[in-house]
Amino acid sequence: MARILVTGGLGFIGSHTVVELINAGHEPIIVDNLSNANVDVLNGIEAITGKRPLFEKVDLKIKEEVEQLFNRHTDLDGIIHFAAYKAVGESVAKPLEYYENNLGSLVYLLQNLRDHGLDNFIFSSSCTVYGEAEELPITENSPVQPAMSPYGNTKQIGEEVIKDAIAAHQFNAISLRYFNPIGAHPSAEIGESPLGVPLNLVPYVTQTAAGVREQLSVFGNDYDTRDGTNERDYIHVVDIAKAHVIAVERLVNRKNLDKYEYFNLGTGTGSTVLEVIQSFERVSNSKLNYKIVARRSGDVTAAYADTTKANQILGWKAEKNLDDAMADAWRWEKKIRNLD
Ligand code: UFG
């Protein structure tokens, strides 16, 4: 049993990871400032696991709050750091808020790790660090490309901050570079709850089907892919969550080969936007209202993971496919809209 601090633990990936930590016999402590999450998520976690984890409402961009947090919890075995702003477009409009929030919190966390002699840090990174990769599928050796948004830059700089901190101080870390996490817990007790109009494809699809949005816009069908729409590696959030448990156990048990390791988290299979829609229509047995519109700026043509490193070294593999994820996303959407 390990005591693991989970920042952003009420968010989409964070809450699913808390569930998997509890399922694996660990004791997560949730930290969240509720800026993009609801405290009711605790009820969902409790409904699934039968346990209600400790919740600390802390704003990690306030240094004193972070220090007080670590003074209250001196016996942590590891930290999984999800808490961050994550909207690409918003980051272009509010770069300074993104750098302050995403990097300030990271620096304060690492300072406290150092000062309290703590170790074992998992960082929530993104395939966005690879930009428009020259070779597909994308391995961890693909070069990190200039970031296309301040959000993406906070992930790149975050990885660099950790690398430099590890070179100077005594701790170990793993960065997990997610492709496109989607879906919800199969129980429909927790899922994704974007504020306002969704920016990501899958919540837009399910909200359109639920009648909350009128029509999905498909951003471009003139890309160099099999049907002209962008190709992505959509991965079920429960698979992503399980990878975090394996990663933190790897550090706690000192199984890591380097003080800082990086892994891609994807399925290894790319799906186009139209294939996502087809999957949704299949599992929901309904037709989705969509139209093709102009490209969205900043979208890369295709991105999907080479998962060999995570498969072989972490011993982790995505178990769920696109249909599973779309079915779970739809079950969650129907539950929160009181449909059925
Ligand atoms: N899309 C639509 N219509 C929508 C929303 C999305 O057609 O209403 C398309 C996009 O053009 C893209 C695909 O669906 O081709 C997926 O878009 P998402 O916004 O769901 O996901 P992205 O691949 O753009 O975003 C991911 C991560 C981000 C990361 C970004 C970098 O979610 O964290 O990749 O490109 F920054």
mmCIF file of N, CA, C and O and ligand atoms in Angstrom, residues 86 88 126-128 148-149 151-152 178-182 198-204 216-220 223 229-232 234 273 296 298-301, ligand 1:
data_model
loop_
_atom_site.group_PDB
_atom_site.id
_atom_site.type_symbol
_atom_site.label_atom_id
_atom_site.label_comp_id
_atom_site.label_asym_id
_atom_site.label_seq_id
_atom_site.Cartn_x
_atom_site.Cartn_y
_atom_site.Cartn_z
ATOM 1 N N LYS A 86 -5.818 23.153 -19.500
ATOM 2 C CA LYS A 86 -5.567 22.254 -20.636
ATOM 3 C C LYS A 86 -6.257 22.652 -21.928
ATOM 4 O O LYS A 86 -6.328 21.838 -22.855
ATOM 5 N N VAL A 88 -6.270 24.349 -25.337
ATOM 6 C CA VAL A 88 -5.262 24.857 -26.273
ATOM 7 C C VAL A 88 -5.583 26.299 -26.690
ATOM 8 O O VAL A 88 -4.734 27.192 -26.599
ATOM 9 N N SER A 126 1.912 15.170 -22.705
ATOM 10 C CA SER A 126 0.999 15.064 -23.851
ATOM 11 C C SER A 126 1.771 14.753 -25.124
ATOM 12 O O SER A 126 2.923 15.173 -25.295
ATOM 13 N N CYS A 127 1.087 14.085 -26.053
ATOM 14 C CA CYS A 127 1.671 13.837 -27.370
ATOM 15 C C CYS A 127 1.884 15.140 -28.121
ATOM 16 O O CYS A 127 2.561 15.158 -29.152
ATOM 17 N N THR A 128 1.323 16.215 -27.608
ATOM 18 C CA THR A 128 1.513 17.507 -28.255
ATOM 19 C C THR A 128 2.994 17.888 -28.317
ATOM 20 O O THR A 128 3.397 18.665 -29.173
ATOM 21 N N MET A 148 3.115 24.267 -30.324
ATOM 22 C CA MET A 148 2.181 24.998 -31.181
ATOM 23 C C MET A 148 1.232 25.874 -30.369
ATOM 24 O O MET A 148 0.427 26.591 -30.946
ATOM 25 N N SER A 149 1.320 25.810 -29.058
ATOM 26 C CA SER A 149 0.465 26.664 -28.217
ATOM 27 C C SER A 149 1.156 26.842 -26.870
ATOM 28 O O SER A 149 1.990 26.021 -26.479
ATOM 29 N N TYR A 151 -0.174 26.222 -24.105
ATOM 30 C CA TYR A 151 -0.491 24.997 -23.348
ATOM 31 C C TYR A 151 0.558 23.919 -23.634
ATOM 32 O O TYR A 151 1.135 23.329 -22.722
ATOM 33 N N GLY A 152 0.786 23.675 -24.930
ATOM 34 C CA GLY A 152 1.769 22.652 -25.305
ATOM 35 C C GLY A 152 3.148 22.998 -24.755
ATOM 36 O O GLY A 152 3.894 22.116 -24.324
ATOM 37 N N TYR A 178 0.254 11.438 -23.041
ATOM 38 C CA TYR A 178 -1.039 10.895 -23.468
ATOM 39 C C TYR A 178 -1.322 11.271 -24.899
ATOM 40 O O TYR A 178 -1.106 12.396 -25.318
ATOM 41 N N PHE A 179 -1.949 10.365 -25.612
ATOM 42 C CA PHE A 179 -2.522 10.700 -26.913
ATOM 43 C C PHE A 179 -3.921 11.278 -26.630
ATOM 44 O O PHE A 179 -4.008 12.267 -25.930
ATOM 45 N N ASN A 180 -5.010 10.723 -27.094
ATOM 46 C CA ASN A 180 -6.310 11.379 -26.858
ATOM 47 C C ASN A 180 -7.163 10.581 -25.874
ATOM 48 O O ASN A 180 -7.865 9.649 -26.295
ATOM 49 N N PRO A 181 -7.134 10.937 -24.609
ATOM 50 C CA PRO A 181 -7.933 10.206 -23.621
ATOM 51 C C PRO A 181 -9.422 10.513 -23.769
ATOM 52 O O PRO A 181 -9.809 11.677 -23.855
ATOM 53 N N ILE A 182 -10.227 9.491 -23.829
ATOM 54 C CA ILE A 182 -11.686 9.656 -23.993
ATOM 55 C C ILE A 182 -12.395 8.607 -23.138
ATOM 56 O O ILE A 182 -11.758 7.788 -22.487
ATOM 57 N N PRO A 198 -17.884 22.113 -25.373
ATOM 58 C CA PRO A 198 -16.694 21.263 -25.421
ATOM 59 C C PRO A 198 -15.770 21.634 -26.582
ATOM 60 O O PRO A 198 -16.239 21.980 -27.668
ATOM 61 N N LEU A 199 -14.481 21.530 -26.325
ATOM 62 C CA LEU A 199 -13.502 21.796 -27.382
ATOM 63 C C LEU A 199 -13.042 20.489 -28.011
ATOM 64 O O LEU A 199 -12.567 20.474 -29.134
ATOM 65 N N ASN A 200 -13.184 19.413 -27.272
ATOM 66 C CA ASN A 200 -12.684 18.121 -27.750
ATOM 67 C C ASN A 200 -13.797 17.350 -28.443
ATOM 68 O O ASN A 200 -14.985 17.539 -28.179
ATOM 69 N N LEU A 201 -13.363 16.459 -29.323
ATOM 70 C CA LEU A 201 -14.305 15.785 -30.211
ATOM 71 C C LEU A 201 -15.360 14.953 -29.475
ATOM 72 O O LEU A 201 -16.557 15.101 -29.731
ATOM 73 N N VAL A 202 -14.925 14.058 -28.594
ATOM 74 C CA VAL A 202 -15.870 13.067 -28.066
ATOM 75 C C VAL A 202 -16.959 13.694 -27.194
ATOM 76 O O VAL A 202 -18.148 13.378 -27.386
ATOM 77 N N PRO A 203 -16.632 14.605 -26.265
ATOM 78 C CA PRO A 203 -17.749 15.235 -25.543
ATOM 79 C C PRO A 203 -18.670 16.035 -26.469
ATOM 80 O O PRO A 203 -19.879 16.110 -26.221
ATOM 81 N N TYR A 204 -18.115 16.573 -27.551
ATOM 82 C CA TYR A 204 -18.995 17.279 -28.503
ATOM 83 C C TYR A 204 -19.946 16.296 -29.186
ATOM 84 O O TYR A 204 -21.131 16.572 -29.376
ATOM 85 N N LEU A 216 -22.508 18.624 -34.782
ATOM 86 C CA LEU A 216 -21.046 18.566 -34.680
ATOM 87 C C LEU A 216 -20.431 19.127 -35.947
ATOM 88 O O LEU A 216 -20.854 18.776 -37.050
ATOM 89 N N SER A 217 -19.438 19.990 -35.808
ATOM 90 C CA SER A 217 -18.649 20.423 -36.959
ATOM 91 C C SER A 217 -17.406 19.559 -37.050
ATOM 92 O O SER A 217 -16.666 19.440 -36.074
ATOM 93 N N VAL A 218 -17.197 18.954 -38.201
ATOM 94 C CA VAL A 218 -15.975 18.176 -38.451
ATOM 95 C C VAL A 218 -14.990 19.123 -39.127
ATOM 96 O O VAL A 218 -15.259 19.636 -40.221
ATOM 97 N N PHE A 219 -13.853 19.329 -38.476
ATOM 98 C CA PHE A 219 -12.928 20.360 -38.928
ATOM 99 C C PHE A 219 -12.021 19.873 -40.064
ATOM 100 O O PHE A 219 -10.888 19.489 -39.839
ATOM 101 N N GLY A 220 -12.545 19.892 -41.275
ATOM 102 C CA GLY A 220 -11.726 19.610 -42.453
ATOM 103 C C GLY A 220 -11.810 18.166 -42.906
ATOM 104 O O GLY A 220 -11.749 17.250 -42.076
ATOM 105 N N TYR A 223 -7.519 16.526 -45.483
ATOM 106 C CA TYR A 223 -6.193 16.123 -44.999
ATOM 107 C C TYR A 223 -5.738 14.871 -45.743
ATOM 108 O O TYR A 223 -6.566 14.134 -46.305
ATOM 109 N N THR A 229 -10.131 13.183 -43.012
ATOM 110 C CA THR A 229 -10.236 13.824 -41.694
ATOM 111 C C THR A 229 -9.040 13.419 -40.826
ATOM 112 O O THR A 229 -8.390 12.406 -41.063
ATOM 113 N N ASN A 230 -8.774 14.240 -39.811
ATOM 114 C CA ASN A 230 -7.597 14.019 -38.952
ATOM 115 C C ASN A 230 -7.630 12.650 -38.278
ATOM 116 O O ASN A 230 -8.696 12.167 -37.894
ATOM 117 N N GLU A 231 -6.459 12.117 -38.096
ATOM 118 C CA GLU A 231 -6.326 10.816 -37.454
ATOM 119 C C GLU A 231 -5.677 10.998 -36.073
ATOM 120 O O GLU A 231 -4.666 11.692 -35.940
ATOM 121 N N ARG A 232 -6.275 10.373 -35.064
ATOM 122 C CA ARG A 232 -5.770 10.464 -33.693
ATOM 123 C C ARG A 232 -5.806 9.096 -33.047
ATOM 124 O O ARG A 232 -6.532 8.207 -33.486
ATOM 125 N N TYR A 234 -7.170 7.520 -30.023
ATOM 126 C CA TYR A 234 -8.114 7.695 -28.912
ATOM 127 C C TYR A 234 -7.963 6.536 -27.944
ATOM 128 O O TYR A 234 -8.056 5.380 -28.348
ATOM 129 N N VAL A 273 -11.658 11.226 -37.671
ATOM 130 C CA VAL A 273 -12.849 11.834 -37.058
ATOM 131 C C VAL A 273 -14.098 11.092 -37.534
ATOM 132 O O VAL A 273 -14.995 10.780 -36.731
ATOM 133 N N ARG A 296 -9.605 23.457 -38.519
ATOM 134 C CA ARG A 296 -9.339 24.231 -37.304
ATOM 135 C C ARG A 296 -7.839 24.518 -37.267
ATOM 136 O O ARG A 296 -7.037 23.611 -37.514
ATOM 137 N N GLY A 298 -4.093 24.845 -36.206
ATOM 138 C CA GLY A 298 -3.275 24.162 -35.201
ATOM 139 C C GLY A 298 -3.427 22.655 -35.176
ATOM 140 O O GLY A 298 -2.689 21.984 -34.464
ATOM 141 N N ASP A 299 -4.388 22.091 -35.929
ATOM 142 C CA ASP A 299 -4.556 20.633 -35.919
ATOM 143 C C ASP A 299 -3.475 19.960 -36.778
ATOM 144 O O ASP A 299 -3.277 20.342 -37.938
ATOM 145 N N VAL A 300 -2.819 18.948 -36.216
ATOM 146 C CA VAL A 300 -1.893 18.159 -37.024
ATOM 147 C C VAL A 300 -2.696 17.124 -37.812
ATOM 148 O O VAL A 300 -3.791 16.740 -37.402
ATOM 149 N N THR A 301 -2.144 16.688 -38.944
ATOM 150 C CA THR A 301 -2.866 15.743 -39.803
ATOM 151 C C THR A 301 -3.142 14.427 -39.073
ATOM 152 O O THR A 301 -4.281 13.954 -39.035
HETATM 153 N N1 UFG B 1 -12.684 17.853 -33.956
HETATM 154 C C1 UFG B 1 -13.748 18.117 -34.788
HETATM 155 N N2 UFG B 1 -14.820 18.800 -34.262
HETATM 156 C C2 UFG B 1 -14.858 19.193 -32.959
HETATM 157 C C3 UFG B 1 -13.757 18.908 -32.119
HETATM 158 C C4 UFG B 1 -12.688 18.244 -32.658
HETATM 159 O O1 UFG B 1 -13.746 17.781 -35.963
HETATM 160 O O2 UFG B 1 -15.849 19.831 -32.570
HETATM 161 C C5 UFG B 1 -11.539 17.108 -34.504
HETATM 162 C C6 UFG B 1 -10.250 17.883 -34.451
HETATM 163 O O3 UFG B 1 -10.101 18.687 -35.600
HETATM 164 C C7 UFG B 1 -9.241 16.758 -34.368
HETATM 165 C C8 UFG B 1 -9.971 15.661 -33.606
HETATM 166 O O4 UFG B 1 -11.350 15.975 -33.697
HETATM 167 O O5 UFG B 1 -8.950 16.281 -35.636
HETATM 168 C C9 UFG B 1 -9.594 15.580 -32.152
HETATM 169 O O6 UFG B 1 -9.711 16.851 -31.578
HETATM 170 P P1 UFG B 1 -9.633 17.080 -30.014
HETATM 171 O O7 UFG B 1 -9.804 18.552 -29.779
HETATM 172 O O8 UFG B 1 -10.556 16.159 -29.313
HETATM 173 O O9 UFG B 1 -8.175 16.591 -29.655
HETATM 174 P P2 UFG B 1 -6.764 17.114 -30.185
HETATM 175 O O10 UFG B 1 -6.134 15.965 -30.887
HETATM 176 O O11 UFG B 1 -6.854 18.394 -30.911
HETATM 177 O O12 UFG B 1 -6.101 17.456 -28.790
HETATM 178 C C10 UFG B 1 -5.115 16.699 -28.284
HETATM 179 C C11 UFG B 1 -5.103 16.845 -26.762
HETATM 180 C C12 UFG B 1 -4.551 18.176 -26.356
HETATM 181 C C13 UFG B 1 -3.314 18.496 -27.128
HETATM 182 C C14 UFG B 1 -3.576 18.459 -28.594
HETATM 183 C C15 UFG B 1 -2.376 18.820 -29.407
HETATM 184 O O13 UFG B 1 -6.415 16.717 -26.229
HETATM 185 O O14 UFG B 1 -4.232 18.106 -24.975
HETATM 186 O O15 UFG B 1 -3.945 17.132 -28.904
HETATM 187 O O16 UFG B 1 -2.655 18.784 -30.742
HETATM 188 F F1 UFG B 1 -2.832 19.717 -26.818
#
